Coordinates of C-alpha atoms in Angstrom, one line a residue:
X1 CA 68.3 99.4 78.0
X2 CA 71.9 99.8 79.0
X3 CA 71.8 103.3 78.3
X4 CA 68.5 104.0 79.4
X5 CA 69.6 102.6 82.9
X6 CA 72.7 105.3 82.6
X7 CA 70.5 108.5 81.8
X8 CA 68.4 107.4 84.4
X9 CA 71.4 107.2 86.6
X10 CA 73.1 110.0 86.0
X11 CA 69.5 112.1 86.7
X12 CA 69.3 110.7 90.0
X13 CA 72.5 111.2 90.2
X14 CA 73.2 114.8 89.6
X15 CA 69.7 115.7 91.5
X16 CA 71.0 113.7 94.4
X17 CA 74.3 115.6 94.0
X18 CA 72.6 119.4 94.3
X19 CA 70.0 118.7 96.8
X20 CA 73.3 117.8 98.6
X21 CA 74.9 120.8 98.0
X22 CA 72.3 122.8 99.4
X23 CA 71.6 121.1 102.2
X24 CA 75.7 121.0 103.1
X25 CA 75.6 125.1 102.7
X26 CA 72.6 125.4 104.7
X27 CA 74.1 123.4 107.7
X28 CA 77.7 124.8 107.2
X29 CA 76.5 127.9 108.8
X30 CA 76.5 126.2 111.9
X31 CA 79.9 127.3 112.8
X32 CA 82.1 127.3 116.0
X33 CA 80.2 125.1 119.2
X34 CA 77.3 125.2 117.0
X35 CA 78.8 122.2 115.0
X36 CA 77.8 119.6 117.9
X37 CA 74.5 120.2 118.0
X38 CA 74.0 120.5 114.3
X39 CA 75.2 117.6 113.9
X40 CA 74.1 115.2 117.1
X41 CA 70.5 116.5 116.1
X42 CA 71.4 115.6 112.0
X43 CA 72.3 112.1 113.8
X44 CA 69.2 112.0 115.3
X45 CA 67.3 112.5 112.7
X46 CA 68.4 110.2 110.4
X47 CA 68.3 107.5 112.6
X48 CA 64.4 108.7 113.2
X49 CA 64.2 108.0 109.1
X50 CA 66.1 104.7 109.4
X51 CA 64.0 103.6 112.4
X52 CA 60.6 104.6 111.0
X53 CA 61.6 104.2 106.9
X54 CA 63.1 100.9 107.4
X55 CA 67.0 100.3 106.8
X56 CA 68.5 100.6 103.7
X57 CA 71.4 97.8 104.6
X58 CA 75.3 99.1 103.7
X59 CA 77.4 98.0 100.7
X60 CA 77.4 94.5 102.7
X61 CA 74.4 94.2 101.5
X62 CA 74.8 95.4 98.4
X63 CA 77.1 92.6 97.7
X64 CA 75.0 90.1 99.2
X65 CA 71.7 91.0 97.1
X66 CA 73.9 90.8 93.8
X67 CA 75.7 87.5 95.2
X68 CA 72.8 85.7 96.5
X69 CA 69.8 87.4 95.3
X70 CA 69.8 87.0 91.7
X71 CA 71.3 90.4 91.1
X72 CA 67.8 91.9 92.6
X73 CA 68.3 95.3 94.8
X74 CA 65.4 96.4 96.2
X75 CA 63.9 99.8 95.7
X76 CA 61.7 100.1 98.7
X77 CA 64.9 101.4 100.7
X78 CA 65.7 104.1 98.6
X79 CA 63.6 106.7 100.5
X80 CA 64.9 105.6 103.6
X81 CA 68.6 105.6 101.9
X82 CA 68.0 109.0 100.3
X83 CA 66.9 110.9 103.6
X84 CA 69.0 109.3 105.9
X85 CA 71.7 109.9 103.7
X86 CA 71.5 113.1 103.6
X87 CA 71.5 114.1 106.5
X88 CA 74.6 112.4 107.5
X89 CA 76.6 113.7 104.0
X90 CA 75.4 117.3 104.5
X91 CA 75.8 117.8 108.5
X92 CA 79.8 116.2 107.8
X93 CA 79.9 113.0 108.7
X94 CA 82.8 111.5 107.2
X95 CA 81.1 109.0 104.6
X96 CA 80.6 110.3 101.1
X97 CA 77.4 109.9 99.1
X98 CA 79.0 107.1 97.0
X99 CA 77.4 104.0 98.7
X100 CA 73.8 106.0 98.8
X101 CA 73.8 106.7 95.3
X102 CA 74.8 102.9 94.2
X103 CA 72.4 101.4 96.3
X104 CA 69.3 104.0 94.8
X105 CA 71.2 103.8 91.0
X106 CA 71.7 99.7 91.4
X107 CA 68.0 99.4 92.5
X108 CA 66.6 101.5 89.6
X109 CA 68.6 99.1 87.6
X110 CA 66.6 96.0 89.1
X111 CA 63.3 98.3 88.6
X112 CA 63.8 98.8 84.9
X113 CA 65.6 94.7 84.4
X114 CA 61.7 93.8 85.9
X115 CA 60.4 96.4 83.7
X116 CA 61.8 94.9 80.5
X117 CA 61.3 91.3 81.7
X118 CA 65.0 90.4 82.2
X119 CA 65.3 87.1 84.3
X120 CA 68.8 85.8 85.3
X121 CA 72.1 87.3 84.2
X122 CA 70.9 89.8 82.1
X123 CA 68.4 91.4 85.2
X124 CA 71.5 91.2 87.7
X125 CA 73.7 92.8 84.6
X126 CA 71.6 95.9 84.5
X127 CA 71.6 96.0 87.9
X128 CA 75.0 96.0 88.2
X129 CA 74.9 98.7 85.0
X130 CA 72.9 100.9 87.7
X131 CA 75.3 100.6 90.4
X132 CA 78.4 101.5 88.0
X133 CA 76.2 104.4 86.9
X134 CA 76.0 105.6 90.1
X135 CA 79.6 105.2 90.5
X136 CA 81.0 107.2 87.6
X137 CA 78.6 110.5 88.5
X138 CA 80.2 110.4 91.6
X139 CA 84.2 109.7 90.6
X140 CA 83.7 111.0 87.0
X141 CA 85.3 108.0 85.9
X142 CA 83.0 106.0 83.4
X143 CA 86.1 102.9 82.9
X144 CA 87.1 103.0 86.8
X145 CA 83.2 103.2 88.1
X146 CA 82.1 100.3 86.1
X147 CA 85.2 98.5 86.8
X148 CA 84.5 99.5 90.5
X149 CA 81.4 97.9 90.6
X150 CA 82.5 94.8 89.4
X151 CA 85.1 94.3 91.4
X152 CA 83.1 95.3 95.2
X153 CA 81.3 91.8 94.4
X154 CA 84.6 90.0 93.6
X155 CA 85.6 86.7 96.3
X156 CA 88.7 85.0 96.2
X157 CA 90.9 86.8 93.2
X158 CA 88.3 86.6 90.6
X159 CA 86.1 89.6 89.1
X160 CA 82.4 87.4 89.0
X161 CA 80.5 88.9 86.9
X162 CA 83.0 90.1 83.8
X163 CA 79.5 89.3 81.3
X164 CA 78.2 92.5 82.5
X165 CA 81.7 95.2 81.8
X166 CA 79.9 96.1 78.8
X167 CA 76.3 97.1 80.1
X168 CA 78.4 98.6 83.0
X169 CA 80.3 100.5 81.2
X170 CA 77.7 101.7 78.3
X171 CA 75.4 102.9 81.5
X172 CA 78.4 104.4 83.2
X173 CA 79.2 106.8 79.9
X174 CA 75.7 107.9 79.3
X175 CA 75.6 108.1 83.2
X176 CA 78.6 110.6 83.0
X177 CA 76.9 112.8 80.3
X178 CA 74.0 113.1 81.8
X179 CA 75.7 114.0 85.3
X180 CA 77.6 116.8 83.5
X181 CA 75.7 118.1 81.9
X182 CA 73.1 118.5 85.3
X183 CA 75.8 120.0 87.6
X184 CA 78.1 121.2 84.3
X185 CA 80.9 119.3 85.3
X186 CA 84.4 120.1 83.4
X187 CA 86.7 117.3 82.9
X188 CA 89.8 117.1 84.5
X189 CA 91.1 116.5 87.9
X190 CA 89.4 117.2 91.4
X191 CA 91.9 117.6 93.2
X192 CA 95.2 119.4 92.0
X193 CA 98.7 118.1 93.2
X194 CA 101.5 119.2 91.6
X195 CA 103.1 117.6 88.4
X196 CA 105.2 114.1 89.2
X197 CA 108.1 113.5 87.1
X198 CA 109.3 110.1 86.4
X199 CA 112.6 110.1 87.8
X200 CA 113.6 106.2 86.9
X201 CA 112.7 102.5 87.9
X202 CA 113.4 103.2 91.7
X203 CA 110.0 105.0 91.2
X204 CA 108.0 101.3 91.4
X205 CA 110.0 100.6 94.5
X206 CA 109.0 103.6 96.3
X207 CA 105.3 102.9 95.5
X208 CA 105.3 100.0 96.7
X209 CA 107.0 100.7 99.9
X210 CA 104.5 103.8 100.2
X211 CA 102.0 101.3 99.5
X212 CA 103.1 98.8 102.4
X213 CA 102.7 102.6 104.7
X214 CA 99.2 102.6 103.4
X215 CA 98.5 99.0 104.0
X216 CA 99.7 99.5 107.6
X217 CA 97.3 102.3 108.0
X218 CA 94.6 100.0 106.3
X219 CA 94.5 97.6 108.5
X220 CA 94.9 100.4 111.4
X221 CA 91.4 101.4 110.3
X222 CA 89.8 98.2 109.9
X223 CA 91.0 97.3 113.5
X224 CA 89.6 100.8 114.5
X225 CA 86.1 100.3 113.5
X226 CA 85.8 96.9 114.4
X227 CA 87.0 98.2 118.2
X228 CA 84.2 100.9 117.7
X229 CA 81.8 98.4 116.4
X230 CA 81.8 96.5 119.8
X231 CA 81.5 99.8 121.6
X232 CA 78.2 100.5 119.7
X233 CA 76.5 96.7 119.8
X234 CA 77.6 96.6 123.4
X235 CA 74.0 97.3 124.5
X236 CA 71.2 96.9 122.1
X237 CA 70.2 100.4 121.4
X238 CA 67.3 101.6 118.7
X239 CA 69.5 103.1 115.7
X240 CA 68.6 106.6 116.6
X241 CA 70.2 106.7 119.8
X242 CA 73.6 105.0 117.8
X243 CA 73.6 107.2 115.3
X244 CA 72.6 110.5 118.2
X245 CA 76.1 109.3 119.6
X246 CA 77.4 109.3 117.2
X247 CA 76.6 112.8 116.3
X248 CA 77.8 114.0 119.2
X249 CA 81.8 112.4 119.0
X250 CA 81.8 113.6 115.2
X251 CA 81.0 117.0 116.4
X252 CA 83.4 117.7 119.2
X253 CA 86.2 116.2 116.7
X254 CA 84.8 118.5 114.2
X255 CA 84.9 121.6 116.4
X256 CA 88.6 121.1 117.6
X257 CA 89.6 119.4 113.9
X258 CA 87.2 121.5 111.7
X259 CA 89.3 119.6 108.6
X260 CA 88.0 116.4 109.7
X261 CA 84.5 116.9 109.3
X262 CA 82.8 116.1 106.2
X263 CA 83.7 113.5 103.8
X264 CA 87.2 115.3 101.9
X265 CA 86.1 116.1 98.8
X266 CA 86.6 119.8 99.0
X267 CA 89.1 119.0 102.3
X268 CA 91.6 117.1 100.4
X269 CA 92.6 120.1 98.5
X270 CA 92.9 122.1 101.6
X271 CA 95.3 120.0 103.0
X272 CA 97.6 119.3 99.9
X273 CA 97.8 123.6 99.8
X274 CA 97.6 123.7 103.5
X275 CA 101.3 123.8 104.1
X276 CA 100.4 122.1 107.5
X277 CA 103.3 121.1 110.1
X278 CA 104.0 117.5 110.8
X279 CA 102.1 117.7 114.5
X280 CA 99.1 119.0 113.1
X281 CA 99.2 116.0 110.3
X282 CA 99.2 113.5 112.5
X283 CA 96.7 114.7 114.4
X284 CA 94.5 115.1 111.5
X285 CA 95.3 111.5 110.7
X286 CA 94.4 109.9 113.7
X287 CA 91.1 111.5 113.9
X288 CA 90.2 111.4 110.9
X289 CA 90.5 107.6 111.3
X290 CA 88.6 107.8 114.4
X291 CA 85.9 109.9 112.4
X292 CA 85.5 107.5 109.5
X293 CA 85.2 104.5 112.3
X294 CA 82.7 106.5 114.4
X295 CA 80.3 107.3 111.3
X296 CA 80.5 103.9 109.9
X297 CA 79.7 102.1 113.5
X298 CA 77.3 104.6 114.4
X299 CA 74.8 103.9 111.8
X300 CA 75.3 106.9 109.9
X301 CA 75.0 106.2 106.1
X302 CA 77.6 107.0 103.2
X303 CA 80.5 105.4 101.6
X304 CA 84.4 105.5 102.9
X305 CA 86.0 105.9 100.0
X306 CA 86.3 109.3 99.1
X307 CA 87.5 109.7 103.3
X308 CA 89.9 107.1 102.7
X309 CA 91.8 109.2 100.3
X310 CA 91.7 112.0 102.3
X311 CA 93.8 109.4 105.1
X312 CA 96.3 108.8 101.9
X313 CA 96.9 112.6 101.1
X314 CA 97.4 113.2 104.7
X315 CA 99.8 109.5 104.6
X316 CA 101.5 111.0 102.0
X317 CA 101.9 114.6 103.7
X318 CA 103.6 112.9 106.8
X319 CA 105.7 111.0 104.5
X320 CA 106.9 113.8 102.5
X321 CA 107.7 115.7 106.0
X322 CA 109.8 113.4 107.1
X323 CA 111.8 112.6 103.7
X324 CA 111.6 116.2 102.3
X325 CA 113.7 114.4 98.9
X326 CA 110.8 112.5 98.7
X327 CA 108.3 113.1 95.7
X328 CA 105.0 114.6 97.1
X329 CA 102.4 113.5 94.7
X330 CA 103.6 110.2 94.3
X331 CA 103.3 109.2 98.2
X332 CA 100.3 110.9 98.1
X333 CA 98.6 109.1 95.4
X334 CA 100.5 105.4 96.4
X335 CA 98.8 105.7 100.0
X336 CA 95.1 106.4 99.1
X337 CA 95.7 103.5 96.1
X338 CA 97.4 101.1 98.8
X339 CA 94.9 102.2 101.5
X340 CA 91.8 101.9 99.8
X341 CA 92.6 98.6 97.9
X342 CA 93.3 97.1 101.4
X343 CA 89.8 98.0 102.5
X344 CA 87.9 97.6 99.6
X345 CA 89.8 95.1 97.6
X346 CA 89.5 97.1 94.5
X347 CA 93.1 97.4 92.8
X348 CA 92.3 97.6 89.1
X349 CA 89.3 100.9 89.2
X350 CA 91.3 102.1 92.6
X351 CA 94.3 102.7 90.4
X352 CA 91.7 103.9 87.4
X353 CA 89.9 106.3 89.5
X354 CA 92.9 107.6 91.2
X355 CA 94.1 108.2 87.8
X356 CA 91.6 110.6 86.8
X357 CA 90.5 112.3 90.0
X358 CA 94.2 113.3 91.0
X359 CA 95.8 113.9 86.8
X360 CA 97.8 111.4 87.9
X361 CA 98.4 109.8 84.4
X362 CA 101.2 107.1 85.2
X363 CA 99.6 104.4 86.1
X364 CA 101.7 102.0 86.9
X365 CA 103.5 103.1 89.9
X366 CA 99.6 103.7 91.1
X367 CA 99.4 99.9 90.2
X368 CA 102.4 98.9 92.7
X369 CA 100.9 100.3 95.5
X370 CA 97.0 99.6 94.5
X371 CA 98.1 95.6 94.2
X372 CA 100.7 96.1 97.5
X373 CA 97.4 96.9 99.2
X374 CA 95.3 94.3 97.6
X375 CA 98.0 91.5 98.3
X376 CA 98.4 92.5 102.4
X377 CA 95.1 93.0 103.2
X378 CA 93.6 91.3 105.9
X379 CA 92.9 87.5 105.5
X380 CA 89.0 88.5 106.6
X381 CA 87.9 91.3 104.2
X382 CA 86.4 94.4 105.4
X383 CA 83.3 93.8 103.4
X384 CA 82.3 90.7 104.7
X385 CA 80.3 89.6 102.2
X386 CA 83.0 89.6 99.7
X387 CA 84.8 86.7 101.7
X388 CA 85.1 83.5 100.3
X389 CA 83.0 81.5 103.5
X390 CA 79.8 83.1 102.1
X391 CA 79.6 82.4 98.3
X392 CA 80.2 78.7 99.2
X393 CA 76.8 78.4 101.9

């Protein structure tokens, strides 16, 4: 069952992953002022799906069905999630397709737990098997994307649901082949930064200090979108108008800060060989922050991490520009670990999936500043249904 929930997961994944790509070439034509309309009217659109469809929720939810529903996800919002999706991926919104593809990969795990007649643990295991299939396609990462997906529905300091690492991580494997072998993945790193070389035990202390950088610029972002998130619930608007909005802001920033728009896979390179001056980095920075707050208030749908590494690289650019002795690849890699374990309180499979999307293969230095993150992170988590208020209603 395990396994049949990865194949299944991988499929959807790696069909999800070239209707993507076609759609994101098709729109990419829309160059130069041509970028705002595309994408206020890819806004529109999926807001249009949303509204009509139904909402398919965000990973708050995600949590919360796992948590509180009996492990159940349901699969009625996966058209809704698919389209909507799509359209904000593809036009270059700065959300990746990781939350999409868990929420449609977790829900086929619930589909096939009812199929089989799982009850209890063993149904919200296979969903959970689903959600870290959906995971490794995307981060090509079976051990961090099943890890990942245990540790999203953690509370407190504990990983809930350690029964199901196994079913997890058998799903995520079979997941992976089937992934590769759709979109004939190699294996190795996505993005290439140059070699790091130990250079002694001071190493640990400058993780953790670009770590405590990261954190900063962690809670910077939280702070940012909840200051957006007021500007969008100010007035009760349908969704579509929202997420027409936002549309609009993403494509003026995109047209003035063309490496800000879409979610950094591809970008994240471009910027480590960019050989960009310190102005223009911190520029990029600050809207790209602005960017990942306006598409995640706005009602656009994807997932921030992916964008939140491409905050880190740029972290780590600034940081390296101003302390040219500085190793490179090591602040690079300690501020998306430290950033994105302050946001998504996920230092074990941040460090893990850091590991193999950037060849980074020391891991403890990634450790430093993934748990420097985790430990000065915000007393209310970004997720909110991972605080510790709700598992105890």
């Amino acid at each position: 069952m395990w396994a049949i929930t990865g194949l299944v997961g991988g499929i959807i994944a790696g069909l999800y992953w070239i209707v993507l790509e076609h759609f994101t070439e098709f729109l990419a034509e829309f160059q130069g002022w041509m970028v705002i309309p595309t994408m206020a009217i890819s806004g529109l659109l999926a807001g249009l799906v949303i509204h009509f469809i139904g909402d398919p929720g965000e990973i708050h939810l995600i949590v919360n069905n796992i948590r509180f529903n009996k492990g159940k996800l349901e699969p009625k919002n996966n058209p809704s999630m698919i389209l909507s999706s799509l359209f904000c991926v593809a036009s270059g919104g700065s959300l990746g397709p990781e939350a999409p593809l868990v929420q449609v990969t977790g829900s086929t795990g619930t589909y096939l737990g009812k199929l089989f007649r799982l009850k209890g643990e063993e149904l919200r295991s296979l969903s959970i098997a689903g959600m870290a299939s959906g995971f490794t396609a995307l981060f090509g990462a079976p051990l961090g994307g099943s890890l990942f997906s245990l540790e999203i529905l953690h509370h407190k300091h504990a990983v809930e649901y350690y029964k199901a690492i196994i079913p997890a991580l058998v799903a995520s494997c079979f997941s992976y082949l089937m992934f590769a072998l759709i979109i004939h993945l190699g294996i190795g790193a996505t993005w290439d930064l140059k070699a790091y070389h130990y250079t002694g035990v001071y190493d640990f202390a400058y993780a953790t200090a670009f770590g405590i950088v990261g954190t900063l610029f962690g809670w910077i972002f939280i702070f940012v979108v909840k200051f957006f998130k007021k500007v969008f619930e100010y007035r009760k608007f349908p969704i579509y108008i929202k997420t027409l909005v936002g549309g609009i802001i993403l494509g003026i920033i995109a047209f003035y800060f063309p490496l800000t728009r879409y979610f950094g896979h591809n970008e994240i390179n471009q910027l480590i060989h960019g050989n960009f001056a310190l102005n223009f980095l911190i520029i990029i920075l600050i809207f790209k922050i602005v960017a990942i707050a306006v598409t995640v208030t706005s009602g656009w749908r994807g997932g921030f991490i992916i964008p939140l590494f491409f905050v880190g690289t740029t972290l780590g650019l600034i940081i390296h520009n101003l302390f040219p002795t500085v190793d490179t690849t090591l602040a690079i890699v300690s501020c998306m670990a430290a950033i994105n374990a302050c946001v998504t309180r996920t230092p074990m499979s941040t460090t893990i999936i850091l590991g193999t999307l950037t060849g980074f293969t020391y891991f403890v230095p990634i450790l430093f500043a993934s748990l420097t993150g985790y430990f000065l992170a915000p007393k209310i988590p970004f997720i909110g249904s991972q605080s510790e208020k709700l598992s105890e209603e």
